Amino acid sequence: MLLNRSERSFPRVIIIGGGFGGVEVARSLKEKEVEVLLIDRNNFHTFQPLMYQVATGTLAADAISFPIRKMFKSQQNFRFRMADVTEIDHVQKIVKTSVGDYDYDYLVIATGATSNFFGNNQVEKYALPMKSIHEALNIRSYVLQNLEEAVLRKNYHDRERFLNFVVVGGGPTGVELSGAIAEIQLHMLKKDYPELSKNEMKVYLVEGTGKILAALSEKSSQDAERYLRDLGVNVLLNAQVTGYDGNTITFSNGESIPTKTVIWGAGVMGQFPTGIRPEIIQRGNRIQTDGQCRVSGMENVYAIGDVAAMITEDTPRGLPGVAPAAQQQGAYVAKHILKQMDNQQTADFKYFDKGSMATIGRNKAVVDMGRFHMKGFLAWLTWMFVHLVSIFGFRNKLVTFVNWTIKFFTKNSGIRLIINKYKRPEVEKETEVEHHS
Ligand SMILES: Cc1cc2nc3c(=O)[nH]c(=O)nc-3n(C[C@H](O)[C@H](O)[C@H](O)COP(=O)(O)OP(=O)(O)OC[C@H]3O[C@@H](n4cnc5c(N)ncnc54)[C@H](O)[C@@H]3O)c2cc1C
């Protein structure tokens, strides 16, 4: 049982969210004179950068997920509750959750982001997002379900929309995902589905601006586009999605693609419980903080990672929504809390940009580190090393490495299983097509 405020010998730090930021706060408070209570709706941490490999069958879900309790098994001052946090009461210093209320002395909001459909309800209804492991598994099932449906259709006209795969958003998620789906077309389709022709399956990457990987250098953007085109991905630039009725996706230039599969990687927005004052909610639904990660007007409350907008003179648009930013803020906030307890001042947070990278297909990548740029196989080896080092747990590192090695030599994604069939909302006007066995 957890003790009440008056009964505790140490202050309690509640962390909402066991993602990159939240986990780093908890770790950095190991052996300190505080009680750490981490609350997450899942009992595991997800390594989101490799989620696209779960969606395309290279890795199993448990290779990139790690049980939170196991992660902290040797940390004496750590407690965990699996719960949805619904409300923050910063006056009473309480968080309300699906399993009860908990009082805090310090609160860290590290609830991350969710998909942003920019108010297009129709697209939201039918497109598949990829912001959680459940959603990645939905994509895996649905891609395979559509291939199964395609073999039942007699002529290409009827099969076409089951064989067109559209990924929206030319950031790292869209680039990596479309490259991996193209690999399925190149190396798996003919072997597993002899009824289908390789040329019938088409992969599209749709980007609203004039280039993909806009946050990376010009060189990386161009190299990535070339690699994708070499893999057979149709890269559509300056194409804004206007609608998707479950059968056809339409664009602002009047063009359209018949498709059953639209995967949405075009935008994210912060997610957090109620109790945050509306006037401090910034663009992208993020909580504004000062240069020390503190939420203004809420005593002893911090926000870090994707949910936070640290808007300062140096960072007028906030920090990038990447794992290193969340982790660095997590370590910083832990130190800040300890100094606060000792009535000491802390200098403002400084983000150290370690660089950016994206992988394309089975063995190519682009990497930017400052002014240094790398591409191709060497960049892919760097990408692989960085990700292997970053995944939590020895078992997960080993399983991932073995899977990648097998895939490198066999060109095969091993996990082609539809375990839970994905049930998409009913399409309003479904055209009947003739089946053959
Ligand atoms: C597909 C994909 C690929 C990416 N690739 C890269 C990459 O290659 N490199 C990179 O640096 N970054 C990448 N990112 C971004 C990176 O994953 C995020 O920046 C990072 O996860 C942010 O960490 P966080 O701690 O803020 O939030 P998250 O890691 O998202 O964690 C938030 C946690 O809060 C929990 N939560 C949310 N709301 C509640 C609630 N109300 N109650 C209880 N629990 C709650 C969630 O369950 C989750 O565990 C990628 C993201 C995605 C989606």
Short mmCIF file of C-alpha atoms and ligand atoms in Angstrom, two decimals:
data_model
loop_
_atom_site.label_atom_id
_atom_site.label_comp_id
_atom_site.label_asym_id
_atom_site.label_seq_id
_atom_site.Cartn_x
_atom_site.Cartn_y
_atom_site.Cartn_z
CA MET A 1 0.00 0.00 0.00
CA LEU A 2 1.10 3.54 -0.64
CA LEU A 3 1.21 5.94 2.29
CA ASN A 4 -0.60 9.28 2.47
CA ARG A 5 1.25 12.57 2.37
CA SER A 6 1.26 12.99 6.17
CA GLU A 7 2.58 9.43 6.75
CA ARG A 8 5.49 9.46 4.27
CA SER A 9 9.09 10.09 5.26
CA PHE A 10 10.11 11.21 1.75
CA PRO A 11 8.38 13.41 -0.82
CA ARG A 12 6.51 11.58 -3.57
CA VAL A 13 7.29 12.18 -7.23
CA ILE A 14 4.50 11.02 -9.51
CA ILE A 15 5.42 10.45 -13.14
CA ILE A 16 2.57 10.07 -15.63
CA GLY A 17 3.81 8.02 -18.58
CA GLY A 18 6.45 5.30 -18.87
CA GLY A 19 7.80 6.42 -22.24
CA PHE A 20 11.31 7.70 -22.96
CA GLY A 21 10.94 10.77 -20.75
CA GLY A 22 9.11 9.22 -17.78
CA VAL A 23 11.45 6.23 -17.53
CA GLU A 24 14.48 8.54 -17.51
CA VAL A 25 13.05 10.61 -14.62
CA ALA A 26 12.43 7.46 -12.57
CA ARG A 27 15.89 6.00 -13.29
CA SER A 28 17.63 9.25 -12.40
CA LEU A 29 15.91 9.24 -9.00
CA LYS A 30 17.32 5.82 -8.06
CA GLU A 31 18.68 5.74 -4.49
CA LYS A 32 17.53 9.30 -3.84
CA GLU A 33 15.41 10.31 -0.87
CA VAL A 34 12.13 10.39 -2.76
CA GLU A 35 9.30 7.94 -3.42
CA VAL A 36 8.82 7.44 -7.15
CA LEU A 37 5.37 6.45 -8.40
CA LEU A 38 5.15 5.86 -12.14
CA ILE A 39 1.67 5.52 -13.66
CA ASP A 40 1.06 4.28 -17.20
CA ARG A 41 -2.01 2.83 -18.91
CA ASN A 42 0.20 0.00 -20.20
CA ASN A 43 2.45 -2.17 -18.06
CA PHE A 44 5.23 -1.84 -20.61
CA HIS A 45 7.51 0.72 -22.23
CA THR A 46 7.46 0.87 -26.04
CA PHE A 47 10.49 1.56 -28.19
CA GLN A 48 8.54 3.55 -30.77
CA PRO A 49 11.33 4.03 -33.35
CA LEU A 50 11.07 0.34 -34.32
CA MET A 51 7.29 0.14 -34.33
CA TYR A 52 7.25 0.11 -38.13
CA GLN A 53 9.12 -3.20 -38.03
CA VAL A 54 6.33 -4.69 -35.91
CA ALA A 55 3.79 -3.30 -38.40
CA THR A 56 5.61 -5.00 -41.27
CA GLY A 57 6.39 -8.31 -39.58
CA THR A 58 10.15 -8.07 -39.07
CA LEU A 59 9.95 -7.92 -35.28
CA ALA A 60 7.46 -9.33 -32.79
CA ALA A 61 5.73 -6.86 -30.47
CA ASP A 62 7.64 -8.11 -27.42
CA ALA A 63 11.02 -7.36 -29.05
CA ILE A 64 10.36 -3.63 -28.71
CA SER A 65 8.28 -3.62 -25.52
CA PHE A 66 9.67 -3.98 -22.03
CA PRO A 67 7.72 -4.59 -18.77
CA ILE A 68 8.03 -1.49 -16.59
CA ARG A 69 8.08 -3.40 -13.30
CA LYS A 70 10.95 -5.57 -14.59
CA MET A 71 12.85 -2.49 -15.72
CA PHE A 72 12.86 -1.16 -12.14
CA LYS A 73 13.07 -4.41 -10.21
CA SER A 74 16.23 -3.35 -8.37
CA GLN A 75 15.09 0.20 -7.60
CA GLN A 76 13.92 0.26 -3.96
CA ASN A 77 12.14 3.62 -4.07
CA PHE A 78 10.11 2.75 -7.19
CA ARG A 79 6.41 1.87 -7.35
CA PHE A 80 4.21 1.34 -10.41
CA ARG A 81 0.47 1.53 -11.04
CA MET A 82 -1.15 0.48 -14.30
CA ALA A 83 -3.89 3.06 -14.72
CA ASP A 84 -5.25 5.77 -16.95
CA VAL A 85 -4.71 9.19 -15.42
CA THR A 86 -7.87 11.18 -16.06
CA GLU A 87 -7.36 14.43 -14.15
CA ILE A 88 -4.73 16.53 -12.43
CA ASP A 89 -5.85 18.64 -9.47
CA HIS A 90 -2.89 20.95 -8.93
CA VAL A 91 -4.55 22.78 -6.04
CA GLN A 92 -5.03 19.62 -3.94
CA LYS A 93 -1.88 18.09 -5.55
CA ILE A 94 -3.73 14.94 -6.56
CA VAL A 95 -3.90 12.90 -9.74
CA LYS A 96 -7.15 11.06 -10.40
CA THR A 97 -6.82 7.73 -12.15
CA SER A 98 -8.93 4.76 -13.24
CA VAL A 99 -7.79 2.90 -10.09
CA GLY A 100 -8.06 5.71 -7.53
CA ASP A 101 -6.51 9.02 -6.51
CA TYR A 102 -2.84 9.59 -5.62
CA ASP A 103 -1.36 12.65 -3.96
CA TYR A 104 2.00 14.06 -5.04
CA ASP A 105 4.65 16.47 -3.89
CA TYR A 106 6.15 16.73 -7.39
CA LEU A 107 4.43 15.80 -10.63
CA VAL A 108 5.99 15.06 -14.02
CA ILE A 109 3.68 14.91 -17.02
CA ALA A 110 5.32 12.69 -19.64
CA THR A 111 2.27 11.47 -21.51
CA GLY A 112 3.68 11.83 -25.05
CA ALA A 113 1.67 12.39 -28.21
CA THR A 114 -1.09 10.83 -30.26
CA SER A 115 -1.98 11.00 -33.96
CA ASN A 116 -3.25 14.31 -35.30
CA PHE A 117 -5.76 14.09 -38.16
CA PHE A 118 -6.11 17.88 -38.27
CA GLY A 119 -9.88 17.68 -37.80
CA ASN A 120 -10.55 15.44 -40.80
CA ASN A 121 -13.04 13.02 -39.20
CA GLN A 122 -13.48 10.94 -42.32
CA VAL A 123 -9.75 10.25 -42.60
CA GLU A 124 -9.60 9.56 -38.84
CA LYS A 125 -12.38 6.99 -39.18
CA TYR A 126 -10.77 4.89 -41.91
CA ALA A 127 -7.01 5.52 -41.84
CA LEU A 128 -4.71 3.47 -39.64
CA PRO A 129 -2.53 5.38 -37.16
CA MET A 130 0.74 4.01 -35.76
CA LYS A 131 1.30 5.55 -32.34
CA SER A 132 1.08 2.42 -30.18
CA ILE A 133 2.03 -1.22 -30.34
CA HIS A 134 -1.65 -2.17 -30.70
CA GLU A 135 -1.93 0.06 -33.74
CA ALA A 136 1.27 -1.39 -35.24
CA LEU A 137 -0.22 -4.89 -34.87
CA ASN A 138 -3.43 -3.68 -36.53
CA ILE A 139 -1.38 -2.57 -39.53
CA ARG A 140 0.43 -5.93 -39.72
CA SER A 141 -2.88 -7.80 -39.74
CA TYR A 142 -4.61 -5.43 -42.12
CA VAL A 143 -1.88 -5.45 -44.78
CA LEU A 144 -1.96 -9.26 -44.80
CA GLN A 145 -5.79 -9.35 -44.67
CA ASN A 146 -5.89 -7.21 -47.81
CA LEU A 147 -3.48 -9.50 -49.64
CA GLU A 148 -5.75 -12.43 -48.67
CA GLU A 149 -8.74 -10.49 -50.00
CA ALA A 150 -6.91 -9.65 -53.22
CA VAL A 151 -6.38 -13.31 -54.15
CA LEU A 152 -10.15 -13.80 -54.00
CA ARG A 153 -10.77 -11.21 -56.74
CA LYS A 154 -10.89 -12.35 -60.33
CA ASN A 155 -9.63 -9.35 -62.25
CA TYR A 156 -7.20 -6.56 -61.54
CA HIS A 157 -9.88 -3.90 -61.43
CA ASP A 158 -11.49 -5.62 -58.44
CA ARG A 159 -8.17 -6.40 -56.77
CA GLU A 160 -6.60 -2.98 -57.23
CA ARG A 161 -7.75 -1.24 -54.04
CA PHE A 162 -6.61 -4.20 -51.93
CA LEU A 163 -3.14 -3.97 -53.48
CA ASN A 164 -2.58 -0.20 -53.24
CA PHE A 165 -0.93 0.74 -49.95
CA VAL A 166 -0.81 4.45 -49.14
CA VAL A 167 1.35 5.88 -46.37
CA VAL A 168 0.69 9.55 -45.57
CA GLY A 169 3.46 11.73 -44.11
CA GLY A 170 7.02 12.01 -45.39
CA GLY A 171 8.72 12.15 -41.97
CA PRO A 172 10.89 9.27 -40.67
CA THR A 173 7.80 7.15 -39.79
CA GLY A 174 6.33 7.37 -43.30
CA VAL A 175 9.68 6.86 -45.01
CA GLU A 176 10.60 3.81 -42.93
CA LEU A 177 7.16 2.27 -43.17
CA SER A 178 6.72 2.72 -46.92
CA GLY A 179 10.22 1.32 -47.52
CA ALA A 180 9.39 -1.75 -45.43
CA ILE A 181 6.07 -2.35 -47.24
CA ALA A 182 7.91 -2.08 -50.56
CA GLU A 183 10.27 -4.83 -49.33
CA ILE A 184 7.22 -7.05 -48.75
CA GLN A 185 6.23 -6.45 -52.36
CA LEU A 186 9.73 -7.14 -53.68
CA HIS A 187 10.67 -10.20 -51.65
CA MET A 188 7.55 -11.81 -50.23
CA LEU A 189 4.60 -11.27 -52.52
CA LYS A 190 5.48 -13.71 -55.27
CA LYS A 191 6.56 -16.46 -52.83
CA ASP A 192 3.51 -16.29 -50.55
CA TYR A 193 0.87 -15.21 -53.05
CA PRO A 194 1.61 -16.92 -56.39
CA GLU A 195 -1.84 -15.81 -57.62
CA LEU A 196 -0.72 -12.17 -57.53
CA SER A 197 1.72 -10.40 -59.79
CA LYS A 198 4.45 -8.28 -58.18
CA ASN A 199 3.60 -5.33 -60.43
CA GLU A 200 0.02 -5.25 -59.19
CA MET A 201 0.99 -4.25 -55.66
CA LYS A 202 1.78 -0.55 -55.35
CA VAL A 203 3.16 1.44 -52.44
CA TYR A 204 2.65 5.20 -52.22
CA LEU A 205 4.27 7.70 -49.89
CA VAL A 206 2.28 10.94 -49.81
CA GLU A 207 3.81 14.17 -48.52
CA GLY A 208 2.05 17.54 -48.38
CA THR A 209 5.22 19.64 -48.84
CA GLY A 210 7.87 19.58 -51.55
CA LYS A 211 10.25 17.12 -49.87
CA ILE A 212 10.44 14.14 -47.54
CA LEU A 213 12.44 14.09 -44.28
CA ALA A 214 12.14 17.87 -44.02
CA ALA A 215 13.83 17.90 -40.59
CA LEU A 216 17.00 16.34 -42.06
CA SER A 217 19.55 17.90 -44.43
CA GLU A 218 18.79 18.51 -48.10
CA LYS A 219 21.23 15.72 -49.01
CA SER A 220 19.52 13.19 -46.71
CA SER A 221 16.12 14.17 -48.03
CA GLN A 222 17.21 13.66 -51.65
CA ASP A 223 19.09 10.41 -50.97
CA ALA A 224 16.13 8.98 -49.06
CA GLU A 225 13.75 9.86 -51.89
CA ARG A 226 16.03 8.19 -54.43
CA TYR A 227 16.34 5.02 -52.28
CA LEU A 228 12.56 4.85 -51.93
CA ARG A 229 12.01 5.26 -55.67
CA ASP A 230 14.63 2.53 -56.32
CA LEU A 231 12.58 0.24 -54.09
CA GLY A 232 9.53 1.01 -56.21
CA VAL A 233 7.76 3.39 -53.82
CA ASN A 234 5.70 6.06 -55.61
CA VAL A 235 6.66 9.25 -53.79
CA LEU A 236 3.95 11.90 -54.24
CA LEU A 237 5.08 15.37 -53.16
CA ASN A 238 2.95 18.49 -52.64
CA ALA A 239 -0.10 16.25 -52.30
CA GLN A 240 -2.48 17.25 -49.50
CA VAL A 241 -5.05 14.67 -48.48
CA THR A 242 -8.59 16.03 -48.70
CA GLY A 243 -10.59 12.91 -47.92
CA TYR A 244 -10.68 9.14 -47.56
CA ASP A 245 -13.97 7.23 -47.62
CA GLY A 246 -12.43 3.83 -46.92
CA ASN A 247 -12.16 2.98 -50.62
CA THR A 248 -10.55 6.01 -52.29
CA ILE A 249 -8.13 8.61 -51.02
CA THR A 250 -8.40 12.05 -52.62
CA PHE A 251 -5.90 14.91 -52.89
CA SER A 252 -6.09 18.68 -53.25
CA ASN A 253 -4.76 18.49 -56.82
CA GLY A 254 -7.84 16.49 -57.82
CA GLU A 255 -6.05 13.15 -58.06
CA SER A 256 -7.15 10.04 -56.19
CA ILE A 257 -6.02 6.48 -55.48
CA PRO A 258 -8.36 3.52 -54.95
CA THR A 259 -7.16 1.86 -51.75
CA LYS A 260 -8.28 -0.08 -48.72
CA THR A 261 -5.15 0.82 -46.77
CA VAL A 262 -4.18 4.32 -45.73
CA ILE A 263 -1.61 4.53 -42.96
CA TRP A 264 -1.46 7.89 -41.22
CA GLY A 265 1.93 9.23 -40.16
CA ALA A 266 1.31 12.86 -41.03
CA GLY A 267 1.06 14.54 -37.67
CA VAL A 268 1.07 14.22 -33.91
CA MET A 269 -0.38 16.23 -31.05
CA GLY A 270 0.21 16.17 -27.33
CA GLN A 271 -2.11 14.12 -25.11
CA PHE A 272 -2.68 14.78 -21.42
CA PRO A 273 -5.33 14.44 -18.69
CA THR A 274 -7.75 17.26 -17.89
CA GLY A 275 -6.77 19.92 -15.37
CA ILE A 276 -4.32 21.88 -17.53
CA ARG A 277 -5.27 25.56 -17.94
CA PRO A 278 -6.36 26.19 -21.56
CA GLU A 279 -4.27 29.36 -21.84
CA ILE A 280 -1.01 27.40 -21.59
CA ILE A 281 -1.90 24.88 -24.28
CA GLN A 282 0.24 25.62 -27.32
CA ARG A 283 0.29 24.64 -31.01
CA GLY A 284 0.12 20.88 -31.44
CA ASN A 285 -1.84 20.56 -28.16
CA ARG A 286 1.34 20.79 -26.10
CA ILE A 287 1.73 22.13 -22.57
CA GLN A 288 3.83 25.26 -22.36
CA THR A 289 6.77 25.14 -19.97
CA ASP A 290 9.52 27.55 -19.04
CA GLY A 291 13.21 26.86 -19.73
CA GLN A 292 13.29 24.59 -16.66
CA CYS A 293 10.46 22.26 -17.80
CA ARG A 294 8.05 23.81 -15.24
CA VAL A 295 4.39 24.22 -16.11
CA SER A 296 3.49 27.81 -15.46
CA GLY A 297 0.89 28.44 -12.75
CA MET A 298 1.11 24.87 -11.40
CA GLU A 299 3.40 24.49 -8.42
CA ASN A 300 5.91 21.62 -8.61
CA VAL A 301 4.49 20.38 -11.91
CA TYR A 302 6.78 19.64 -14.86
CA ALA A 303 6.03 18.60 -18.45
CA ILE A 304 8.61 16.84 -20.63
CA GLY A 305 8.97 15.08 -23.98
CA ASP A 306 6.40 15.13 -26.78
CA VAL A 307 3.66 16.62 -24.58
CA ALA A 308 5.73 19.68 -23.68
CA ALA A 309 6.30 22.92 -25.56
CA MET A 310 9.42 24.52 -24.09
CA ILE A 311 8.98 27.89 -25.74
CA THR A 312 11.90 30.14 -24.98
CA GLU A 313 13.97 32.71 -26.89
CA ASP A 314 16.35 29.95 -27.98
CA THR A 315 13.55 27.52 -28.90
CA PRO A 316 10.58 29.58 -30.15
CA ARG A 317 8.88 26.49 -31.63
CA GLY A 318 9.73 24.17 -28.75
CA LEU A 319 12.00 21.12 -28.96
CA PRO A 320 11.78 18.40 -31.63
CA GLY A 321 9.50 15.46 -30.78
CA VAL A 322 12.25 12.87 -30.55
CA ALA A 323 13.36 10.35 -27.96
CA PRO A 324 16.67 12.05 -26.99
CA ALA A 325 14.84 15.33 -26.18
CA ALA A 326 12.44 13.45 -23.86
CA GLN A 327 15.28 11.52 -22.21
CA GLN A 328 17.47 14.57 -21.66
CA GLN A 329 14.54 16.48 -20.17
CA GLY A 330 13.77 13.48 -17.95
CA ALA A 331 17.29 13.42 -16.49
CA TYR A 332 17.20 17.21 -16.09
CA VAL A 333 13.86 17.24 -14.23
CA ALA A 334 15.05 14.56 -11.78
CA LYS A 335 18.04 16.80 -10.91
CA HIS A 336 15.79 19.86 -10.74
CA ILE A 337 13.49 18.18 -8.21
CA LEU A 338 16.43 17.15 -6.00
CA LYS A 339 17.87 20.69 -6.10
CA GLN A 340 14.44 22.14 -5.38
CA MET A 341 14.24 19.94 -2.28
CA ASP A 342 17.60 21.45 -1.18
CA ASN A 343 16.42 24.98 -2.04
CA GLN A 344 19.11 25.30 -4.71
CA GLN A 345 18.88 27.13 -8.04
CA THR A 346 19.13 25.26 -11.36
CA ALA A 347 20.32 26.54 -14.73
CA ASP A 348 17.94 26.30 -17.70
CA PHE A 349 17.69 23.06 -19.72
CA LYS A 350 19.94 22.82 -22.78
CA TYR A 351 19.09 20.32 -25.50
CA PHE A 352 22.00 18.45 -27.05
CA ASP A 353 21.10 17.45 -30.61
CA LYS A 354 22.71 14.07 -31.30
CA GLY A 355 21.65 14.07 -34.97
CA SER A 356 18.90 12.42 -36.99
CA MET A 357 18.60 9.29 -39.07
CA ALA A 358 16.12 7.22 -41.04
CA THR A 359 16.38 3.81 -42.63
CA ILE A 360 15.06 2.91 -46.05
CA GLY A 361 14.39 -0.71 -46.84
CA ARG A 362 16.52 -3.62 -45.68
CA ASN A 363 20.03 -2.16 -45.83
CA LYS A 364 20.13 1.57 -46.53
CA ALA A 365 19.82 4.66 -44.34
CA VAL A 366 20.63 8.34 -44.14
CA VAL A 367 22.33 9.89 -41.12
CA ASP A 368 22.93 13.56 -40.23
CA MET A 369 25.22 14.47 -37.33
CA GLY A 370 25.82 18.21 -37.29
CA ARG A 371 27.33 18.97 -40.69
CA PHE A 372 28.39 15.36 -41.19
CA HIS A 373 26.23 13.33 -43.57
CA MET A 374 26.27 9.59 -44.20
CA LYS A 375 24.21 7.43 -46.54
CA GLY A 376 23.78 3.92 -47.87
CA PHE A 377 25.04 0.74 -46.23
CA LEU A 378 27.46 2.43 -43.81
CA ALA A 379 24.67 4.70 -42.60
CA TRP A 380 22.46 1.62 -42.18
CA LEU A 381 25.13 -0.07 -40.00
CA THR A 382 25.27 3.12 -37.89
CA TRP A 383 21.47 3.19 -37.66
CA MET A 384 21.43 -0.47 -36.64
CA PHE A 385 24.09 0.02 -33.95
CA VAL A 386 22.39 3.10 -32.45
CA HIS A 387 19.01 1.33 -32.26
CA LEU A 388 20.42 -1.90 -30.82
CA VAL A 389 22.21 0.03 -28.09
CA SER A 390 19.06 1.99 -27.28
CA ILE A 391 16.55 -0.90 -26.97
CA PHE A 392 15.87 -1.87 -23.35
CA GLY A 393 16.88 -5.32 -22.16
CA PHE A 394 19.50 -7.84 -23.26
CA ARG A 395 16.90 -10.31 -24.54
CA ASN A 396 15.27 -7.66 -26.73
CA LYS A 397 18.64 -6.59 -28.14
CA LEU A 398 19.54 -10.19 -28.95
CA VAL A 399 16.16 -11.06 -30.51
CA THR A 400 16.24 -7.90 -32.60
CA PHE A 401 19.80 -8.51 -33.78
CA VAL A 402 19.03 -12.14 -34.74
CA ASN A 403 15.88 -11.06 -36.63
CA TRP A 404 17.77 -8.38 -38.53
CA THR A 405 20.57 -10.78 -39.43
CA ILE A 406 18.08 -13.35 -40.74
CA LYS A 407 16.25 -10.68 -42.70
CA PHE A 408 19.47 -9.32 -44.15
CA PHE A 409 20.41 -12.71 -45.60
CA THR A 410 16.96 -14.12 -46.47
CA LYS A 411 15.22 -10.79 -47.36
CA ASN A 412 12.18 -12.19 -45.57
CA SER A 413 9.97 -10.67 -42.88
CA GLY A 414 9.25 -13.67 -40.73
CA ILE A 415 6.10 -12.75 -38.81
CA ARG A 416 3.37 -12.93 -41.39
CA LEU A 417 0.63 -13.76 -38.90
CA ILE A 418 -2.91 -12.43 -38.62
CA ILE A 419 -3.50 -13.17 -34.96
CA ASN A 420 -6.22 -10.64 -34.27
CA LYS A 421 -8.11 -9.75 -37.41
CA TYR A 422 -8.36 -5.98 -37.76
CA LYS A 423 -11.99 -4.84 -38.01
CA ARG A 424 -12.14 -1.51 -39.78
CA PRO A 425 -15.32 0.61 -39.48
CA GLU A 426 -17.86 -0.33 -42.13
CA VAL A 427 -17.48 1.53 -45.41
CA GLU A 428 -20.69 3.33 -46.35
CA LYS A 429 -20.92 2.41 -50.03
CA GLU A 430 -19.21 -0.93 -50.52
CA THR A 431 -19.17 -2.05 -54.14
CA GLU A 432 -19.76 -5.77 -54.44
CA VAL A 433 -17.09 -7.61 -56.38
CA GLU A 434 -17.18 -11.06 -57.81
CA HIS A 435 -15.20 -13.69 -55.88
CA HIS A 436 -13.51 -16.77 -57.21
CA SER A 437 -12.07 -19.53 -55.06
C1 LIG B 1 6.35 5.37 -35.25
C2 LIG B 1 7.28 6.30 -34.53
C3 LIG B 1 8.62 6.33 -34.88
C4 LIG B 1 9.50 7.16 -34.21
N1 LIG B 1 10.82 7.14 -34.54
C5 LIG B 1 11.70 7.89 -33.84
C6 LIG B 1 13.10 7.81 -34.11
O1 LIG B 1 13.53 7.10 -35.01
N2 LIG B 1 13.95 8.56 -33.33
C7 LIG B 1 13.49 9.36 -32.33
O2 LIG B 1 14.29 9.98 -31.63
N3 LIG B 1 12.17 9.47 -32.07
C8 LIG B 1 11.28 8.75 -32.77
N4 LIG B 1 9.94 8.84 -32.52
C9 LIG B 1 9.49 9.82 -31.51
C10 LIG B 1 9.73 9.30 -30.10
O3 LIG B 1 9.24 7.98 -29.99
C11 LIG B 1 9.05 10.24 -29.14
O4 LIG B 1 9.62 11.52 -29.28
C12 LIG B 1 9.21 9.76 -27.70
O5 LIG B 1 8.56 8.52 -27.52
C13 LIG B 1 8.64 10.78 -26.72
O6 LIG B 1 8.78 10.29 -25.44
P1 LIG B 1 7.73 10.68 -24.31
O7 LIG B 1 8.26 10.13 -23.03
O8 LIG B 1 7.43 12.12 -24.38
O9 LIG B 1 6.38 9.94 -24.71
P2 LIG B 1 6.09 8.42 -25.06
O10 LIG B 1 7.33 7.66 -25.28
O11 LIG B 1 5.08 8.45 -26.14
O12 LIG B 1 5.42 7.86 -23.72
C14 LIG B 1 4.20 8.34 -23.24
C15 LIG B 1 3.64 7.32 -22.25
O13 LIG B 1 2.56 7.90 -21.55
C16 LIG B 1 1.52 6.95 -21.40
N5 LIG B 1 0.28 7.71 -21.23
C17 LIG B 1 -0.21 8.69 -22.04
N6 LIG B 1 -1.32 9.23 -21.51
C18 LIG B 1 -1.55 8.58 -20.35
C19 LIG B 1 -2.56 8.69 -19.35
N7 LIG B 1 -3.55 9.60 -19.43
N8 LIG B 1 -2.52 7.85 -18.30
C20 LIG B 1 -1.52 6.92 -18.19
N9 LIG B 1 -0.53 6.79 -19.10
C21 LIG B 1 -0.55 7.62 -20.16
C22 LIG B 1 1.58 6.12 -22.69
O14 LIG B 1 1.01 4.86 -22.49
C23 LIG B 1 3.10 6.06 -22.93
O15 LIG B 1 3.67 4.93 -22.32
C24 LIG B 1 9.03 8.01 -33.17
C25 LIG B 1 7.67 7.97 -32.83
C26 LIG B 1 6.81 7.12 -33.50
C27 LIG B 1 5.35 7.09 -33.12
#
